[in-house]
Short mmCIF file of C-alpha atoms and ligand atoms in Angstrom, two decimals:
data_model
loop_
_atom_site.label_atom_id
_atom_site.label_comp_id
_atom_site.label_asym_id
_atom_site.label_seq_id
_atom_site.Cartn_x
_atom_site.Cartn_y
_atom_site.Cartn_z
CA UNK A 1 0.00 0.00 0.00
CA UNK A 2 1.14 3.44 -0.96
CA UNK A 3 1.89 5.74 1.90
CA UNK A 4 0.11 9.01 1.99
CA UNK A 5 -2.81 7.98 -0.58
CA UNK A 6 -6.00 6.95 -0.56
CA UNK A 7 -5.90 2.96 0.08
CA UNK A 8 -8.77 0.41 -1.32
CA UNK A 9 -10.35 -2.25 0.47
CA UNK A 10 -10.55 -5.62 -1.23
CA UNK A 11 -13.69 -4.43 -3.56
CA UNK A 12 -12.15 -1.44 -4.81
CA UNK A 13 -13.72 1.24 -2.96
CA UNK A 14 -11.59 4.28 -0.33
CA UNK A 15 -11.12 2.74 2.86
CA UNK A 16 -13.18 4.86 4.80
CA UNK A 17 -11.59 5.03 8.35
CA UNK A 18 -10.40 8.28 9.30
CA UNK A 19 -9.03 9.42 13.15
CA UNK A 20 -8.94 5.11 13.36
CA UNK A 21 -7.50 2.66 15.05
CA UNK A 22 -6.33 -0.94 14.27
CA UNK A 23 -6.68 -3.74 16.97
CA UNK A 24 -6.62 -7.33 17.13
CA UNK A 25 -9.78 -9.43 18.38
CA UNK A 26 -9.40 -13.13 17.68
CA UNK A 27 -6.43 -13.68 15.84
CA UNK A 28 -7.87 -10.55 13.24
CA UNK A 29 -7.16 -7.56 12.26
CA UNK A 30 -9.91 -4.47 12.63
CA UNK A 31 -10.06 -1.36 11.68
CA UNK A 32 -12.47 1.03 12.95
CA UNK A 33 -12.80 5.16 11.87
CA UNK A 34 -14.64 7.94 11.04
CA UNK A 35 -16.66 7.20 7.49
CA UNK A 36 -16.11 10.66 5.97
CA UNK A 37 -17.46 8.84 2.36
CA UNK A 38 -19.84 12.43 1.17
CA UNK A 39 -19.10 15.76 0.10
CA UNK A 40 -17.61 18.39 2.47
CA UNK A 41 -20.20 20.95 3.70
CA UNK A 42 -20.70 24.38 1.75
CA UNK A 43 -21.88 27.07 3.68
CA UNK A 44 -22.44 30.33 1.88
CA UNK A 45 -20.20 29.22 -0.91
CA UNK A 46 -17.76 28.09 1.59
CA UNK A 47 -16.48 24.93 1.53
CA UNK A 48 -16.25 23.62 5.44
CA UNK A 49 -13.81 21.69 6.66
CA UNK A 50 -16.33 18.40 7.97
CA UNK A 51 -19.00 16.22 6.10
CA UNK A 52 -21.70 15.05 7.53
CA UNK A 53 -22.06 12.01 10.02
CA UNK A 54 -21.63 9.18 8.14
CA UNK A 55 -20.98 6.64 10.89
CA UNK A 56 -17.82 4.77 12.09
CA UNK A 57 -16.77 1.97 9.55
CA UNK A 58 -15.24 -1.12 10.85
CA UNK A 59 -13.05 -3.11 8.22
CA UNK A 60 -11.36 -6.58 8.75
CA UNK A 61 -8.05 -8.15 7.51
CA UNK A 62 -5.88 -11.53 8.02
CA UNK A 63 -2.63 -9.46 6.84
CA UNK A 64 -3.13 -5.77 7.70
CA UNK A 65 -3.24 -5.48 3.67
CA UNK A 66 -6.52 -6.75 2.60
CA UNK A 67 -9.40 -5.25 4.27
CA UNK A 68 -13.13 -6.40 3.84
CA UNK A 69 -15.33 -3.81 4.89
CA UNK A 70 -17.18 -5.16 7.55
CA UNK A 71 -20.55 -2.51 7.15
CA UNK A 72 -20.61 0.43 10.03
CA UNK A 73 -20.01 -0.13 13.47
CA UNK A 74 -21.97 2.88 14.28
CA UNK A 75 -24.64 3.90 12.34
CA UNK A 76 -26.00 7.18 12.12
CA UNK A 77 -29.22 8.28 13.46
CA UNK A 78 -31.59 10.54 11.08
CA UNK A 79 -33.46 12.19 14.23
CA UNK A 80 -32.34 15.91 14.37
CA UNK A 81 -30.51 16.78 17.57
CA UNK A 82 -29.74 13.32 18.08
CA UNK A 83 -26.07 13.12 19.25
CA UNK A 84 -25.56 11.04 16.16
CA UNK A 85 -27.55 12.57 13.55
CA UNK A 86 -25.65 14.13 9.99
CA UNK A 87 -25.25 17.49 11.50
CA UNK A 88 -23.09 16.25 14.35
CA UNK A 89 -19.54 15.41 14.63
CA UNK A 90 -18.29 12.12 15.62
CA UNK A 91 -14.41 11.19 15.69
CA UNK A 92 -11.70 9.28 16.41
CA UNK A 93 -13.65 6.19 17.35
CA UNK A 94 -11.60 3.91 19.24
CA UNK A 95 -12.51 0.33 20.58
CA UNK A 96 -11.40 -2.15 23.38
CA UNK A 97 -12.86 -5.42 24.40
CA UNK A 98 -13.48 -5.14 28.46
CA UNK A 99 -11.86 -8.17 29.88
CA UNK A 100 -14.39 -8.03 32.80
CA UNK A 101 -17.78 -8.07 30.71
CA UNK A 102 -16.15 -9.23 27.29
CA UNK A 103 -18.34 -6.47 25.57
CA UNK A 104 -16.40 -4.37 23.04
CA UNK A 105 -16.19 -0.56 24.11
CA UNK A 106 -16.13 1.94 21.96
CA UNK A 107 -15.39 5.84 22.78
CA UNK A 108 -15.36 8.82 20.34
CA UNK A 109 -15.53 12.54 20.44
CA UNK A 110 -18.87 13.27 20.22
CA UNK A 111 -19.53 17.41 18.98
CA UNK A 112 -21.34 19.97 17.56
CA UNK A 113 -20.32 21.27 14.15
CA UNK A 114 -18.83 24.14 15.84
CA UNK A 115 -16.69 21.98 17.96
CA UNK A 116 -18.38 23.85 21.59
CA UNK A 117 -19.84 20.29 22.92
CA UNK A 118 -16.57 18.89 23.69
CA UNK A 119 -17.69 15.63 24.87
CA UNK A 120 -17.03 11.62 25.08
CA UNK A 121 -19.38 9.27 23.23
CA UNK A 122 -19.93 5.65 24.46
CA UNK A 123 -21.39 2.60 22.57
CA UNK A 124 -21.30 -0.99 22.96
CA UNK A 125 -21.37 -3.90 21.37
CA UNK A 126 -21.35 -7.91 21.36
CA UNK A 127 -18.64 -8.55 18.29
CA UNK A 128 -16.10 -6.49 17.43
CA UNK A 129 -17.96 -5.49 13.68
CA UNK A 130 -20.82 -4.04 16.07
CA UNK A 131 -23.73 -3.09 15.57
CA UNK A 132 -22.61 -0.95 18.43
CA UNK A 133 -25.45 0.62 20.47
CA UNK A 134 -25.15 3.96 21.30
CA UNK A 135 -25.32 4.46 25.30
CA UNK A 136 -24.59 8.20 26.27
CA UNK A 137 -22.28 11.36 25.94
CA UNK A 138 -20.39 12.27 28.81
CA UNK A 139 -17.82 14.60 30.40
CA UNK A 140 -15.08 12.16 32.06
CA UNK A 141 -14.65 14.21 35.49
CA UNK A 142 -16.36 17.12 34.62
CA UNK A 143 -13.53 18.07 31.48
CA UNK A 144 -14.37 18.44 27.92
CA UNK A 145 -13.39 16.00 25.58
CA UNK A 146 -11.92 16.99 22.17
CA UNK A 147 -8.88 14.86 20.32
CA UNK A 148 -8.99 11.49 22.14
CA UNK A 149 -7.80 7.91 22.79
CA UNK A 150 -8.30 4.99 24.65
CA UNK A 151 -5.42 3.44 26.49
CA UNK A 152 -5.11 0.11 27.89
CA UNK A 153 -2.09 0.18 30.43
CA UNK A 154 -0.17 -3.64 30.41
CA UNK A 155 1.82 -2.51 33.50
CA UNK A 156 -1.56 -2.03 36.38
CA UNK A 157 -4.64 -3.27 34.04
CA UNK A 158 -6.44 -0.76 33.67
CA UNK A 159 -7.92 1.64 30.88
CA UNK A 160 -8.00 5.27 30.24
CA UNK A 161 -9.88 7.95 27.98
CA UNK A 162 -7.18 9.87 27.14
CA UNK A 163 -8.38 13.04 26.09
CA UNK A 164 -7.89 16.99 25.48
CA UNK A 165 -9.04 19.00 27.79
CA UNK A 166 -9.26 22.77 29.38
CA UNK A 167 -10.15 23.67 25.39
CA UNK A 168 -7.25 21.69 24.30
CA UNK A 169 -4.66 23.24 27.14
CA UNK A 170 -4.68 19.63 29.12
CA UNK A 171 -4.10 16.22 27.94
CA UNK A 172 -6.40 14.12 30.82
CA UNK A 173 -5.98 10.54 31.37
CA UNK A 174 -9.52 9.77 32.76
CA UNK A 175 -9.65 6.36 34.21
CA UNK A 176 -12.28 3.85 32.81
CA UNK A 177 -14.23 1.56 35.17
CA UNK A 178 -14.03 -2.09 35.40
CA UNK A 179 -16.62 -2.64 32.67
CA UNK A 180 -15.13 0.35 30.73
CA UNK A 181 -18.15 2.43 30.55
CA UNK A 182 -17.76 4.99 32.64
CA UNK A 183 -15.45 6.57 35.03
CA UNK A 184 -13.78 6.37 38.65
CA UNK A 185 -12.49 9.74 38.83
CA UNK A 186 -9.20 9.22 39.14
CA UNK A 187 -7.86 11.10 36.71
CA UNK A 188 -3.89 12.60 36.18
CA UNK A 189 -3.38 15.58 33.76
CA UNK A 190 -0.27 15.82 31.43
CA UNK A 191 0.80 18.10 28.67
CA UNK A 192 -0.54 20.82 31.06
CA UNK A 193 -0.38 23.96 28.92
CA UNK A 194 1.20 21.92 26.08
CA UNK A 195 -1.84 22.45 23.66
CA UNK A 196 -1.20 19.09 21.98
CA UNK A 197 -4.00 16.60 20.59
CA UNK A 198 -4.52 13.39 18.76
CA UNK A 199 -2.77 11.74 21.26
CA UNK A 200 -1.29 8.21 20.78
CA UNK A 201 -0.24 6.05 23.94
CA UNK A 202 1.75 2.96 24.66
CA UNK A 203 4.24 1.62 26.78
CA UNK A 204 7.54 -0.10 26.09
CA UNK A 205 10.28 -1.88 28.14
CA UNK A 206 8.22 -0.30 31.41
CA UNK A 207 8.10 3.16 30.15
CA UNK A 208 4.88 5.10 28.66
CA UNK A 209 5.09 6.54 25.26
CA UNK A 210 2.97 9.60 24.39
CA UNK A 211 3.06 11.34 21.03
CA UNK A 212 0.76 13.98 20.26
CA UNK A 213 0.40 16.79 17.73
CA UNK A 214 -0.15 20.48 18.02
CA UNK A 215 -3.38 22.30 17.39
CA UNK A 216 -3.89 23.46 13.76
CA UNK A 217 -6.99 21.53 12.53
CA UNK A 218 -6.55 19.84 9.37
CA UNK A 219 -2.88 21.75 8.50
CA UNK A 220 -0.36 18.96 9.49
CA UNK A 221 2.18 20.54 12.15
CA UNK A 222 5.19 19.15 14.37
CA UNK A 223 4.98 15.76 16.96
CA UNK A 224 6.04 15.73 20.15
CA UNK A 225 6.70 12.44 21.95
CA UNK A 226 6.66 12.80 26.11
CA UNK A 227 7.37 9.93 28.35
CA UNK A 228 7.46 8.34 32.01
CA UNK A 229 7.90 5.80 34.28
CA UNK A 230 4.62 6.30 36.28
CA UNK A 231 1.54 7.78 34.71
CA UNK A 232 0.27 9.67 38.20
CA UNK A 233 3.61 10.76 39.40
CA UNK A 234 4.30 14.03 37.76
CA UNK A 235 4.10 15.33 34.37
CA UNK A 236 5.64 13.92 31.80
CA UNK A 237 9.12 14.53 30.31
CA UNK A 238 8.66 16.06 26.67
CA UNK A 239 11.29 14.32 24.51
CA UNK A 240 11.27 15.74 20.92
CA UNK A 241 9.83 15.23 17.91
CA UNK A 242 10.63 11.68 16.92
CA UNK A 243 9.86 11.92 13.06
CA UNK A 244 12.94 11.71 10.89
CA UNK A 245 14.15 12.93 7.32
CA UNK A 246 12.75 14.66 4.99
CA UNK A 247 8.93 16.12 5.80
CA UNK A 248 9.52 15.32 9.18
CA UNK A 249 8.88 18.75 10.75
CA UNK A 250 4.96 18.07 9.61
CA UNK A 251 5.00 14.74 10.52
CA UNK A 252 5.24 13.83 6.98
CA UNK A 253 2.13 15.85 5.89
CA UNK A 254 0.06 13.91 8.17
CA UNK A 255 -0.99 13.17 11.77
CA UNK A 256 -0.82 9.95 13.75
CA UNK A 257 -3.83 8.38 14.99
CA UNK A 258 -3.01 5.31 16.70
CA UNK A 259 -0.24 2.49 17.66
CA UNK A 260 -0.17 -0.82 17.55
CA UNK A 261 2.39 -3.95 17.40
CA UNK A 262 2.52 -6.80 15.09
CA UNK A 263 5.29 -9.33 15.14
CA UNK A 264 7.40 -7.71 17.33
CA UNK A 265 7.44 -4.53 15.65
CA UNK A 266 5.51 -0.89 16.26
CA UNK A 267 3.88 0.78 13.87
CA UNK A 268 1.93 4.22 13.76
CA UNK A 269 -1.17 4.96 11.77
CA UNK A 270 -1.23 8.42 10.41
CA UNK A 271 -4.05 10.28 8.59
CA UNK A 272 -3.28 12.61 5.58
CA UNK A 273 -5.91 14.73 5.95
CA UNK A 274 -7.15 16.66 2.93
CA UNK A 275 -9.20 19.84 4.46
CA UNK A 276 -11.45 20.76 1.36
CA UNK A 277 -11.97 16.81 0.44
CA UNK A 278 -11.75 15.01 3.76
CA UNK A 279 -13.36 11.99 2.25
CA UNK A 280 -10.16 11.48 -0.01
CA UNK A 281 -7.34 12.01 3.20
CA UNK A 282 -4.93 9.23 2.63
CA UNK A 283 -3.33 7.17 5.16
CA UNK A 284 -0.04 5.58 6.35
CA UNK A 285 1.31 3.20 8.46
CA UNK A 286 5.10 3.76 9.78
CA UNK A 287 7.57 1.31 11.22
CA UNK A 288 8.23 3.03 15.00
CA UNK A 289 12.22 2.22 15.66
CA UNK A 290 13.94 2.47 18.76
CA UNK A 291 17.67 2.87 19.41
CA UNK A 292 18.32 2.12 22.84
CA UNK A 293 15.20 3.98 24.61
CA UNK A 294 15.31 6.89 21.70
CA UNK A 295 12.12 6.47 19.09
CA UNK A 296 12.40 7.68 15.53
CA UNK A 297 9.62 7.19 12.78
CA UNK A 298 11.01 7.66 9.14
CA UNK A 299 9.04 7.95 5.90
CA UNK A 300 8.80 4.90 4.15
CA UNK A 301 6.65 4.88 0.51
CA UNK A 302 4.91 1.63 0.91
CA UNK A 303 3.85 -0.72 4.11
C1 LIG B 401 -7.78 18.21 14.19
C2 LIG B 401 -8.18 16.96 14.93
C3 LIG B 401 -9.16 16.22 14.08
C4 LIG B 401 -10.33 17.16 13.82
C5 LIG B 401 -9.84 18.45 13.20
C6 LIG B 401 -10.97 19.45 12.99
O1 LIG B 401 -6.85 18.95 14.87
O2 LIG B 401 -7.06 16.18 15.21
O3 LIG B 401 -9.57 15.04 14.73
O4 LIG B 401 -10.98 17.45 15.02
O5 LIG B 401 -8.88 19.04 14.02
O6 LIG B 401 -10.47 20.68 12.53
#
């Protein structure tokens, strides 16, 4: 697959998974993300830079490289005012399976077009492809929720929202519950005044691994990886910006979405978002290398 363009799923057609995430349930590979598949919005001859809710695909693969797509996970609702209705906004969907109920969780950022809702979505489901039912918007701890992830820590078991905050100012960790659906209130801020979003989380050899991106919409801008030994002792050390080479200072025209592992080896999925035609943003997926405990990401043409 071609880094940075529009990929196909195994009937020809734009993978339509934007602000995703790729897991593994059962031996498979899914992909869940935003289904941006219509025309941007024109308002007063102005083209906008969202489409309207067209619900969270899921798609499924053996080999990360052929995807099936799998239908939506979450459909939209045609009820005005409904929190998933066309005129909303609904991103980043990300999904875990709860080891305590075995129900598969997924969050989202759940707004109004003009992005002053600011809160978490929740819907559940009994199989990974869904149909996930949606359950309720909420405000983990009283913050707003804008750029978000879900984190499941290996080191003490449990989950987090990990979300912007404070109108983007705070990156909030927000504890899940056992069965993942709501929240205990513990809760440790990081990034305090950073102003950093679509944040990406994991942990290696004992230490966590956060990389985030500025603020400037759609316009790709510069990563910044911050790390620690303890998520609730302190803030985080920021590190630097861990993409490499050429195109690196705007992450490569692009901005990471998610992390995951596969044979041994990290990879980050990026979006290449294209403001005026968000349905045709590309994507990538980027070998993460360490050298001793330092991380670089390089560009690479294909995965
Ligand atoms: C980006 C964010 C996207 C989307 C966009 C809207 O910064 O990462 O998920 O919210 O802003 O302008």
């Amino acid at each position: 697959m071609k880094n940075g363009t529009c990929w196909l799923d195994d009937e020809g057609r734009f993978i339509q998974a934007h602000g995703g995430m790729i897991a593994r349930f059962d031996g498979l590979w899914y992909w869940y993300g935003e289904n941006k598949d219509a025309d941007n919005v024109v308002e007063g001859g102005v083209v906008r830079g969202r489409v309207p809710f067209r619900g969270v695909s899921c798609y499924k693969s053996r080999d990360l490289h052929s995807w099936h797509f799998e239908g939506l996970a979450l459909a939209p609702v045609q009820e005005a005012g409904h929190p998933l209705s066309p005129e909303r906004i609904v991103e980043r969907p990300k999904v875990l399976r709860c080891p305590a109920t075995g129900q598969y969780v997924m969050w989202f950022h759940a707004d109004r077009s003009d992005y002053t809702l600011a809160h978490a979505g929740l819907a559940v489901a009994d199989r990974p492809q869904g149909p996930f039912r949606f359950e309720r918007l909420a405000l983990p701890n009283r913050r707003d929720c804008r750029d978000m992830t879900l984190f499941e820590d290996p080191l003490t078991g449990r989950a987090f929202l990990v979300h912007s905050g404070d109108w983007n100012k705070t990156l909030y960790f927000s504890e899940l519950t056992d069965d993942y659906r709501g929240f205990t209130g513990v809760c440790h801020a990081q990034m305090v005044s950073q102003e950093r979003e679509a944040p990406v989380v994991f942990v290696r050899e004992g230490v966590y691994h956060c990389l985030t991106s500025g603020c400037t919409g759609w316009t790709p801008n510069t990563a910044l990886l911050a790390t620690a030994r303890t998520l609730a002792g302190g803030l985080m050390k920021l590190v630097c910006d861990p993409m490499e080479g050429p195109g690196a200072r705007r992450t490569f025209g692009a901005q990471a979405t998610w992390s995951f592992e596969h044979d041994g080896q990290r990879y980050l999925l990026l979006d290449h978002w294209q403001r005026e035609t968000l349905r045709t943003s590309g994507y990538s997926i980027l070998p993460v290398r360490f050298d001793g405990d330092e991380m670089s990401v390089c560009w690479q043409d294909e995965f």
